[in-house]
Amino acid sequence: MKEYENIVEDIKNKIIGGELVAGDKLPSIKAMTQIYGVSSITVRNSLSILGNEGYIETRERSGCFVKESENDLFWMYFNEITNIKETILDTEILSISRIFDFNGLEDFGEEADKKIQTVKIRRIFKSFLEAPVSYDIKYLLHHSRGDTKKMFYYDNLRRIDYFLEKEIDKTLEIRMIQPTREIVDILKIPENAPVFYFKQKYYDKHGHLVAVGQTYTIADSIQVTATSRQNA
């Protein structure tokens, strides 16, 4: 292992092991040359690598500091429908309705300066013996611009997952909640049975918000798998 690699690995191990935490300042370059017995060029190369990998950041006239490490984040390969453990055998569309003055974007952390024409789709996903496992609501924001216009043809509304998963970027918030009376009745579960709540926001390739969604799934029916970015 080369000298600069030794320094990189040593500092990485200290960060991962908790000896160094976010906000801690690293020794000066001069001090590190004495600690590791190498030249200042080797130290600078090591710091450059650590910076590029997201472990440290350089602050002008202050030195190098441990960064809030991106290596603590997780890649999550997840879809709130396809990750249901039971095989979905049927999708029942409860309703497709047009809302001419939708003003619920605040519930999704979005600011709306005006009411938006929206198509609302309510669906139930069922498994064996018609047992409901998930209740899904999608709000499609009717923008006249962009590639998403084709979503609003009625036949395409029944294939909305294709458009939302194949052609659009998504952000997802996951929580476990106690169900409301409506969710209890739709999913046919006890009042105290926990459910996973998935809040979705969908963006087109231009970064425009084009849809939001809410999905409620029986807790025992979902499987979540994540892989640490460090090992990805």
XYZ file of N, CA and C in Angstrom:
696
model
N 0.848 -1.193 0.000
C 0.000 0.000 0.000
C 0.882 1.242 0.000
N 0.525 2.210 -0.838
C 1.318 3.428 -0.954
C 1.105 4.329 0.267
N 2.042 5.269 0.447
C 2.008 6.113 1.632
C 0.696 6.899 1.744
N 0.254 7.486 0.619
C -0.978 8.291 0.680
C -2.197 7.412 0.970
N -2.156 6.158 0.509
C -3.258 5.232 0.784
C -3.330 4.897 2.269
N -2.164 4.765 2.913
C -2.135 4.516 4.361
C -2.820 5.638 5.136
N -2.554 6.881 4.716
C -3.161 8.031 5.395
C -4.666 8.040 5.180
N -5.072 7.813 3.935
C -6.503 7.787 3.609
C -7.216 6.731 4.438
N -6.676 5.520 4.485
C -7.317 4.429 5.218
C -7.356 4.709 6.711
N -6.284 5.292 7.235
C -6.228 5.585 8.660
C -7.306 6.587 9.059
N -7.448 7.660 8.268
C -8.438 8.677 8.604
C -9.850 8.144 8.376
N -10.046 7.373 7.309
C -11.352 6.746 7.076
C -11.761 5.884 8.266
N -10.834 5.053 8.728
C -11.134 4.150 9.845
C -11.477 4.924 11.110
N -10.807 6.050 11.325
C -11.102 6.860 12.503
C -12.486 7.493 12.413
N -12.886 7.872 11.193
C -14.214 8.461 11.000
C -15.286 7.394 11.162
N -15.108 6.258 10.500
C -16.087 5.180 10.560
C -16.213 4.633 11.977
N -15.066 4.557 12.682
C -15.065 4.019 14.036
C -15.521 5.002 15.091
N -15.735 6.270 14.714
C -16.243 7.249 15.656
C -15.181 8.015 16.413
N -13.916 7.720 16.147
C -12.843 8.473 16.798
C -12.831 9.917 16.316
N -13.170 10.104 15.041
C -13.364 11.433 14.469
C -14.828 11.555 14.061
N -15.462 12.670 14.419
C -16.874 12.860 14.090
C -17.042 14.147 13.297
N -18.226 14.312 12.717
C -18.505 15.482 11.899
C -18.195 16.760 12.663
N -17.431 17.648 12.003
C -17.063 18.918 12.612
C -15.680 18.926 13.229
N -15.099 17.740 13.472
C -13.742 17.679 14.025
C -12.728 18.201 13.009
N -11.757 18.924 13.503
C -10.712 19.462 12.634
C -9.530 18.503 12.587
N -9.029 18.260 11.375
C -7.855 17.409 11.221
C -6.592 18.205 11.561
N -5.511 17.521 11.911
C -4.246 18.221 12.147
C -3.818 18.994 10.896
N -2.989 19.979 11.099
C -2.482 20.752 9.960
C -1.630 19.865 9.055
N -1.388 20.322 7.840
C -0.553 19.555 6.905
C 0.839 19.354 7.498
N 1.376 20.377 8.126
C 2.696 20.254 8.727
C 2.701 19.190 9.818
N 1.641 19.199 10.638
C 1.561 18.213 11.717
C 1.408 16.807 11.156
N 0.638 16.670 10.066
C 0.426 15.346 9.485
C 1.689 14.794 8.833
N 2.530 15.663 8.321
C 3.800 15.172 7.770
C 4.644 14.536 8.874
N 4.555 15.079 10.083
C 5.312 14.522 11.212
C 4.638 13.266 11.755
N 3.295 13.269 11.786
C 2.565 12.098 12.298
C 2.813 10.874 11.433
N 2.763 11.074 10.116
C 2.848 9.938 9.194
C 4.239 9.762 8.573
N 5.142 10.727 8.837
C 6.501 10.607 8.309
C 6.557 10.665 6.793
N 5.751 11.564 6.189
C 5.707 11.686 4.729
C 5.861 13.150 4.348
N 5.924 13.400 3.038
C 6.065 14.774 2.544
C 4.708 15.483 2.557
N 4.759 16.794 2.424
C 3.519 17.580 2.388
C 2.720 17.267 1.130
N 3.383 16.923 0.039
C 2.686 16.565 -1.203
C 1.844 15.307 -0.981
N 2.420 14.330 -0.285
C 1.679 13.095 0.002
C 0.466 13.379 0.876
N 0.618 14.240 1.860
C -0.508 14.608 2.728
C -1.602 15.295 1.919
N -1.197 16.226 1.042
C -2.185 16.933 0.230
C -2.940 15.978 -0.689
N -2.234 15.005 -1.258
C -2.894 14.005 -2.105
C -3.932 13.205 -1.311
N -3.569 12.851 -0.091
C -4.475 12.085 0.768
C -5.724 12.898 1.103
N -5.531 14.157 1.443
C -6.656 15.021 1.787
C -7.563 15.248 0.581
N -6.959 15.343 -0.593
C -7.740 15.518 -1.813
C -8.648 14.315 -2.052
N -8.107 13.109 -1.838
C -8.898 11.887 -2.010
C -10.032 11.838 -0.995
N -9.721 12.144 0.247
C -10.743 12.132 1.299
C -11.849 13.148 1.011
N -11.458 14.286 0.453
C -12.449 15.291 0.099
C -13.344 14.845 -1.044
N -12.731 14.241 -2.071
C -13.495 13.764 -3.228
C -14.467 12.653 -2.841
N -14.122 11.867 -1.829
C -14.982 10.764 -1.402
C -16.007 11.191 -0.352
N -16.002 12.476 0.006
C -17.031 12.989 0.898
C -16.752 12.838 2.380
N -15.506 12.503 2.755
C -15.206 12.309 4.174
C -14.831 13.618 4.864
N -14.200 14.532 4.141
C -13.768 15.782 4.758
C -14.118 16.945 3.836
N -14.050 18.136 4.405
C -14.220 19.349 3.607
C -13.169 20.362 4.032
N -12.737 21.177 3.077
C -11.731 22.193 3.349
C -12.403 23.545 3.502
N -12.112 24.203 4.603
C -12.659 25.536 4.839
C -11.527 26.547 4.711
N -11.762 27.549 3.890
C -10.710 28.525 3.588
C -10.177 29.180 4.866
N -8.861 29.147 4.992
C -8.131 29.758 6.114
C -8.414 29.083 7.455
N -9.110 27.947 7.427
C -9.422 27.257 8.687
C -8.841 25.857 8.749
N -8.731 25.194 7.598
C -8.189 23.844 7.583
C -9.183 22.818 7.074
N -8.925 21.549 7.370
C -9.772 20.440 6.914
C -10.605 19.904 8.080
N -11.882 19.648 7.818
C -12.798 19.193 8.849
C -13.538 17.943 8.381
N -13.896 17.099 9.335
C -14.685 15.909 9.018
C -16.070 16.366 8.589
N -16.510 15.838 7.460
C -17.791 16.211 6.892
C -18.880 15.274 7.396
N -20.137 15.762 7.382
C -21.275 14.892 7.648
C -21.255 13.849 6.550
N -20.829 12.656 6.880
C -20.429 11.694 5.860
C -21.584 11.163 5.050
N -21.452 11.256 3.722
C -22.447 10.673 2.824
C -22.423 9.154 2.901
N -21.379 8.606 3.480
C -21.301 7.155 3.589
C -22.251 6.594 4.631
N -22.927 7.491 5.388
C -23.931 7.031 6.328
C -25.311 6.924 5.679
N -25.399 7.364 4.414
C -26.665 7.281 3.708
C -26.850 5.887 3.139
N -28.050 5.614 2.687
C -28.354 4.297 2.136
C -28.970 4.432 0.761
N -28.580 3.500 -0.109
C -29.304 3.327 -1.367
C -30.490 2.434 -1.065
N -31.663 2.833 -1.486
C -32.831 1.999 -1.255
C -33.472 1.680 -2.606
N -33.441 0.411 -2.967
C -34.084 -0.037 -4.189
C -35.494 -0.464 -3.798
N -36.447 0.460 -3.994
C -37.744 0.249 -3.364
C -38.859 0.818 -4.220
N -39.934 0.047 -4.291
C -41.177 0.508 -4.886
C -42.297 0.111 -3.934
N -43.161 1.057 -3.612
C -44.164 0.805 -2.577
C -45.182 -0.257 -2.987
N -45.220 -0.613 -4.262
C -46.133 -1.663 -4.719
C -45.389 -2.967 -4.994
N -44.318 -2.917 -5.780
C -43.624 -4.153 -6.147
C -42.889 -4.782 -4.975
N -42.635 -4.017 -3.900
C -41.983 -4.588 -2.727
C -42.964 -5.246 -1.750
N -44.230 -5.324 -2.123
C -45.186 -6.076 -1.324
C -44.860 -7.563 -1.451
N -44.777 -8.256 -0.308
C -44.362 -9.661 -0.313
C -45.384 -10.549 -1.020
N -46.678 -10.265 -0.796
C -47.697 -11.054 -1.476
C -47.756 -10.687 -2.958
N -48.095 -11.650 -3.792
C -48.256 -11.375 -5.210
C -49.550 -10.600 -5.424
N -49.450 -9.476 -6.129
C -50.639 -8.693 -6.427
C -51.368 -9.349 -7.596
N -52.561 -9.830 -7.314
C -53.335 -10.544 -8.326
C -54.404 -9.670 -8.968
N -54.739 -8.561 -8.316
C -55.807 -7.733 -8.867
C -55.638 -6.297 -8.393
N -55.951 -5.368 -9.261
C -55.977 -3.953 -8.917
C -57.383 -3.436 -9.150
N -58.005 -2.956 -8.089
C -59.361 -2.417 -8.206
C -59.299 -0.896 -8.176
N -59.777 -0.282 -9.229
C -59.837 1.171 -9.280
C -61.133 1.621 -8.611
N -61.018 2.293 -7.490
C -62.191 2.764 -6.759
C -62.813 3.982 -7.436
N -61.945 4.873 -7.914
C -62.472 6.072 -8.566
C -61.374 6.782 -9.341
N -61.777 7.449 -10.400
C -60.931 8.388 -11.134
C -61.740 9.670 -11.250
N -61.267 10.722 -10.619
C -62.042 11.959 -10.599
C -61.156 13.154 -10.913
N -61.769 14.180 -11.422
C -61.040 15.406 -11.741
C -61.341 16.461 -10.686
N -60.274 17.051 -10.152
C -60.409 18.115 -9.157
C -59.935 19.405 -9.815
N -60.808 20.378 -9.917
C -60.460 21.595 -10.645
C -59.751 22.633 -9.780
N -59.747 22.421 -8.464
C -59.146 23.417 -7.571
C -58.338 22.743 -6.470
N -57.523 21.746 -6.862
C -56.717 21.015 -5.871
C -55.760 21.971 -5.175
N -55.771 21.947 -3.848
C -54.897 22.834 -3.082
C -54.195 22.083 -1.947
N -53.905 20.792 -2.178
C -53.341 19.970 -1.117
C -51.844 19.759 -1.195
N -51.135 20.561 -2.007
C -49.691 20.345 -2.144
C -48.938 20.616 -0.854
N -49.520 21.442 0.023
C -48.851 21.718 1.291
C -48.649 20.448 2.100
N -49.540 19.487 1.936
C -49.408 18.219 2.654
C -48.176 17.437 2.212
N -47.613 17.810 1.066
C -46.442 17.125 0.527
C -45.189 17.998 0.610
N -45.255 19.031 1.430
C -44.098 19.898 1.603
C -43.833 20.800 0.428
N -44.849 21.041 -0.409
C -44.686 21.881 -1.584
C -45.530 23.139 -1.439
N -44.980 24.254 -1.899
C -45.741 25.490 -1.898
C -46.538 25.597 -3.196
N -47.757 26.026 -3.096
C -48.597 26.197 -4.279
C -49.160 27.614 -4.275
N -48.782 28.418 -5.283
C -49.260 29.792 -5.324
C -50.645 29.899 -5.956
N -51.134 28.779 -6.509
C -52.483 28.773 -7.063
C -53.026 27.348 -7.046
N -54.337 27.230 -7.137
C -54.962 25.917 -7.183
C -54.713 25.268 -8.536
N -54.563 23.940 -8.526
C -54.140 23.226 -9.719
C -55.210 22.232 -10.142
N -55.451 22.165 -11.452
C -56.350 21.139 -11.970
C -55.656 19.787 -11.831
N -56.354 18.823 -11.251
C -55.736 17.568 -10.846
C -56.655 16.390 -11.152
N -56.050 15.262 -11.495
C -56.793 14.011 -11.598
C -56.433 13.150 -10.390
N -57.451 12.677 -9.670
C -57.253 11.855 -8.474
C -57.661 10.412 -8.789
N -56.744 9.482 -8.519
C -57.000 8.062 -8.752
C -56.883 7.318 -7.429
N -57.936 6.580 -7.056
C -57.931 5.765 -5.847
C -57.987 4.297 -6.249
N -57.032 3.501 -5.690
C -56.955 2.090 -6.066
C -56.715 1.216 -4.838
N -57.120 -0.050 -4.959
C -56.800 -1.068 -3.957
C -56.033 -2.182 -4.664
N -54.945 -2.619 -4.059
C -54.186 -3.752 -4.577
C -54.515 -4.979 -3.740
N -54.864 -6.062 -4.424
C -55.325 -7.257 -3.733
C -54.429 -8.451 -4.035
N -54.342 -9.351 -3.049
C -53.556 -10.569 -3.225
C -54.495 -11.776 -3.261
N -54.045 -12.885 -2.736
C -54.791 -14.150 -2.779
C -56.156 -14.004 -2.113
N -57.168 -14.597 -2.723
C -58.551 -14.587 -2.208
C -59.091 -13.165 -2.065
N -58.661 -12.285 -2.961
C -59.168 -10.909 -3.000
C -58.853 -10.116 -1.735
N -57.851 -10.544 -0.988
C -57.499 -9.842 0.254
C -56.790 -8.526 -0.074
N -57.303 -7.380 0.405
C -56.626 -6.102 0.145
C -55.350 -5.978 0.974
N -54.277 -5.532 0.346
C -53.014 -5.346 1.071
C -52.517 -3.907 1.001
N -53.044 -3.139 0.047
C -52.539 -1.779 -0.099
C -53.610 -0.872 -0.705
N -53.671 0.357 -0.184
C -54.601 1.376 -0.672
C -53.767 2.535 -1.197
N -54.003 2.920 -2.442
C -53.141 3.886 -3.124
C -53.958 5.049 -3.660
N -53.443 6.268 -3.448
C -54.067 7.478 -3.979
C -53.006 8.246 -4.760
N -53.311 8.603 -5.985
C -52.399 9.416 -6.792
C -53.120 10.687 -7.224
N -52.380 11.808 -7.146
C -52.875 13.088 -7.631
C -51.976 13.505 -8.794
N -52.527 13.535 -9.999
C -51.763 13.894 -11.183
C -52.011 15.360 -11.504
N -50.968 16.155 -11.427
C -51.106 17.600 -11.622
C -51.126 17.886 -13.114
N -52.186 18.530 -13.577
C -52.410 18.673 -15.006
C -51.632 19.866 -15.548
N -50.355 19.620 -15.861
C -49.550 20.632 -16.539
C -49.765 20.481 -18.042
N -49.953 21.574 -18.730
C -50.145 21.501 -20.182
C -48.826 21.335 -20.918
N -47.710 21.575 -20.210
C -46.412 21.500 -20.860
C -45.785 20.133 -20.600
N -44.753 19.830 -21.375
C -43.896 18.687 -21.076
C -44.435 17.349 -21.524
N -43.650 16.312 -21.231
C -43.952 14.962 -21.682
C -45.088 14.311 -20.906
N -45.472 14.885 -19.776
C -46.461 14.222 -18.925
C -47.889 14.432 -19.409
N -48.074 15.243 -20.427
C -49.427 15.507 -20.921
C -50.130 14.208 -21.329
N -49.381 13.257 -21.872
C -49.979 12.014 -22.364
C -50.533 11.155 -21.230
N -50.154 11.418 -19.977
C -50.674 10.634 -18.860
C -52.177 10.800 -18.694
N -52.718 11.909 -19.190
C -54.087 12.245 -18.834
C -55.138 11.712 -19.804
N -54.718 10.974 -20.802
C -55.698 10.238 -21.586
C -56.268 9.135 -20.697
N -57.564 8.923 -20.751
C -58.216 8.029 -19.793
C -57.608 6.626 -19.795
N -57.336 6.077 -20.978
C -56.770 4.727 -21.037
C -55.423 4.653 -20.337
N -54.664 5.727 -20.412
C -53.345 5.730 -19.780
C -53.437 5.859 -18.265
N -54.527 6.429 -17.762
C -54.678 6.555 -16.318
C -54.695 5.189 -15.646
N -55.168 4.175 -16.358
C -55.202 2.840 -15.802
C -53.811 2.187 -15.822
N -52.882 2.791 -16.546
C -51.511 2.279 -16.580
C -50.556 3.323 -15.997
N -51.061 4.060 -15.019
C -50.313 5.212 -14.525
C -48.965 4.834 -13.927
N -48.862 3.635 -13.346
C -47.591 3.224 -12.753
C -46.482 3.161 -13.779
N -46.837 2.825 -15.023
C -45.823 2.770 -16.077
C -45.184 4.133 -16.268
N -46.007 5.159 -16.356
C -45.477 6.497 -16.577
C -44.711 7.004 -15.359
N -45.257 6.759 -14.187
C -44.651 7.306 -12.984
C -43.340 6.619 -12.625
N -43.193 5.332 -12.954
C -41.981 4.611 -12.583
C -40.939 4.596 -13.686
N -41.362 4.623 -14.933
C -40.429 4.467 -16.047
C -39.888 5.780 -16.571
N -40.665 6.841 -16.456
C -40.286 8.064 -17.140
C -40.071 9.254 -16.214
N -40.232 9.054 -14.899
C -40.232 10.189 -13.985
C -39.407 9.863 -12.742
N -38.719 10.875 -12.196
C -37.969 10.714 -10.943
C -38.918 10.822 -9.758
N -38.591 10.063 -8.689
C -39.482 10.017 -7.535
C -38.708 10.226 -6.239
N -39.331 10.951 -5.297
C -38.843 10.977 -3.924
C -39.885 10.274 -3.064
N -39.407 9.629 -2.003
C -40.291 8.779 -1.208
C -40.023 8.981 0.270
N -41.096 9.202 1.037
C -41.025 9.282 2.502
C -41.794 8.088 3.064
N -41.174 7.375 4.014
C -41.794 6.176 4.578
C -41.985 6.367 6.078
N -43.196 6.088 6.555
C -43.480 6.126 7.994
C -44.403 4.975 8.352
N -44.407 4.595 9.618
C -45.392 3.640 10.105
C -46.396 4.414 10.953
N -47.683 4.210 10.683
C -48.719 4.983 11.347
C -49.834 4.069 11.845
N -50.683 4.613 12.709
C -51.922 3.948 13.079
C -52.981 4.354 12.056
N -53.744 3.408 11.533
C -54.663 3.728 10.439
C -55.861 4.551 10.892
N -56.370 5.360 9.978
C -57.616 6.079 10.202
C -58.791 5.125 9.998
N -59.959 5.590 10.305
C -61.157 4.769 10.116
C -61.313 4.362 8.651
N -61.030 5.282 7.755
C -61.146 5.000 6.319
C -60.198 3.876 5.904
N -58.953 3.929 6.383
C -57.962 2.916 6.018
C -58.336 1.568 6.607
N -58.832 1.559 7.840
C -59.275 0.317 8.480
C -60.371 -0.346 7.645
N -61.320 0.455 7.197
C -62.436 -0.091 6.430
C -61.991 -0.598 5.061
N -61.109 0.124 4.414
C -60.686 -0.257 3.061
C -59.798 -1.499 3.090
N -58.857 -1.541 4.026
C -57.920 -2.666 4.079
C -58.449 -3.829 4.921
N -59.572 -3.595 5.584
C -60.198 -4.652 6.397
C -59.234 -5.189 7.461
N -58.722 -4.274 8.269
C -57.746 -4.620 9.306
C -58.252 -4.123 10.658
N -57.711 -4.668 11.772
C -58.080 -4.159 13.099
C -57.662 -2.704 13.269
N -58.341 -1.997 14.153
C -58.062 -0.578 14.351
C -56.649 -0.305 14.861
N -56.079 -1.262 15.600
C -54.742 -1.057 16.171
C -53.632 -1.668 15.315
N -53.966 -2.120 14.105
C -52.950 -2.730 13.239
C -52.129 -1.628 12.563
N -50.799 -1.666 12.697
C -49.982 -0.621 12.067
C -49.947 -0.787 10.546
N -49.798 0.328 9.852
C -49.649 0.289 8.395
C -48.458 1.161 8.008
N -47.831 0.799 6.912
C -46.801 1.658 6.331
C -47.481 2.737 5.503
N -46.980 3.954 5.667
C -47.493 5.090 4.897
C -46.375 5.595 3.998
N -46.627 5.622 2.702
C -45.646 6.073 1.730
C -46.146 7.350 1.068
N -45.376 8.412 1.222
C -45.709 9.681 0.581
C -44.747 9.878 -0.592
N -45.299 10.059 -1.790
C -44.465 10.145 -2.985
C -44.602 11.497 -3.671
N -43.498 11.946 -4.280
C -43.527 13.106 -5.164
C -42.806 12.716 -6.448
N -43.408 13.054 -7.589
C -42.876 12.655 -8.886
C -42.521 13.899 -9.702
N -41.344 13.846 -10.319
C -40.857 14.971 -11.109
C -40.526 14.510 -12.522
N -40.781 15.379 -13.509
C -40.392 15.028 -14.874
C -38.910 15.326 -15.070
N -38.414 15.072 -16.279
C -36.978 15.231 -16.535
C -36.510 16.676 -16.445
N -37.475 17.617 -16.428
C -37.125 19.028 -16.293
C -37.167 19.486 -14.843
N -37.512 18.572 -13.927
C -37.575 18.909 -12.513
C -38.903 19.482 -12.071
N -39.924 19.428 -12.926
C -41.244 19.940 -12.559
C -42.020 18.876 -11.798
N -42.674 19.281 -10.721
C -43.527 18.360 -9.975
C -44.763 18.042 -10.808
N -45.010 16.760 -11.072
C -46.132 16.380 -11.937
C -47.149 15.495 -11.236
N -46.783 14.920 -10.093
C -47.726 14.064 -9.378
C -47.281 13.906 -7.937
N -48.266 13.649 -7.071
C -47.983 13.296 -5.679
C -48.849 12.093 -5.349
N -48.453 11.339 -4.332
C -49.196 10.141 -4.015
C -49.111 9.753 -2.550
N -50.075 8.956 -2.115
C -50.127 8.403 -0.762
C -50.502 6.938 -0.882
N -49.702 6.068 -0.269
C -49.982 4.636 -0.299
C -49.953 4.098 1.122
N -50.977 3.307 1.460
C -51.094 2.706 2.786
C -51.046 1.190 2.617
N -50.071 0.542 3.265
C -49.877 -0.902 3.095
C -49.817 -1.585 4.453
N -50.497 -2.726 4.574
C -50.463 -3.503 5.811
C -49.017 -3.831 6.148
N -48.622 -3.579 7.391
C -47.206 -3.668 7.771
C -46.606 -5.033 7.493
N -47.348 -6.100 7.736
C -46.826 -7.449 7.540
C -46.612 -7.778 6.072
N -47.102 -6.935 5.181
C -47.066 -7.265 3.755
C -45.900 -6.635 3.016
N -45.132 -5.787 3.695
C -44.104 -5.031 2.983
C -42.712 -5.525 3.346
N -41.802 -5.415 2.407
C -40.410 -5.802 2.636
C -39.517 -4.682 2.141
N -38.683 -4.152 3.033
C -37.793 -3.047 2.701
C -36.358 -3.535 2.769
N -35.599 -3.298 1.703
C -34.194 -3.680 1.666
C -33.354 -2.469 1.315
N -32.292 -2.227 2.068
C -31.396 -1.104 1.783
C -29.955 -1.568 1.803
N -29.126 -0.898 1.012
C -27.696 -1.231 0.952
C -26.898 0.017 1.243
N -25.920 -0.084 2.131
C -25.136 1.075 2.461
C -24.347 1.536 1.252
N -24.286 2.863 1.061
C -23.581 3.420 -0.090
C -22.114 3.033 -0.051
N -21.584 2.899 1.134
C -20.169 2.541 1.287
C -19.886 1.194 0.625
N -20.882 0.279 0.667
C -20.666 -1.040 0.104
C -21.298 -1.207 -1.266
N -21.974 -0.139 -1.752
C -22.686 -0.256 -3.027
C -21.699 -0.261 -4.189
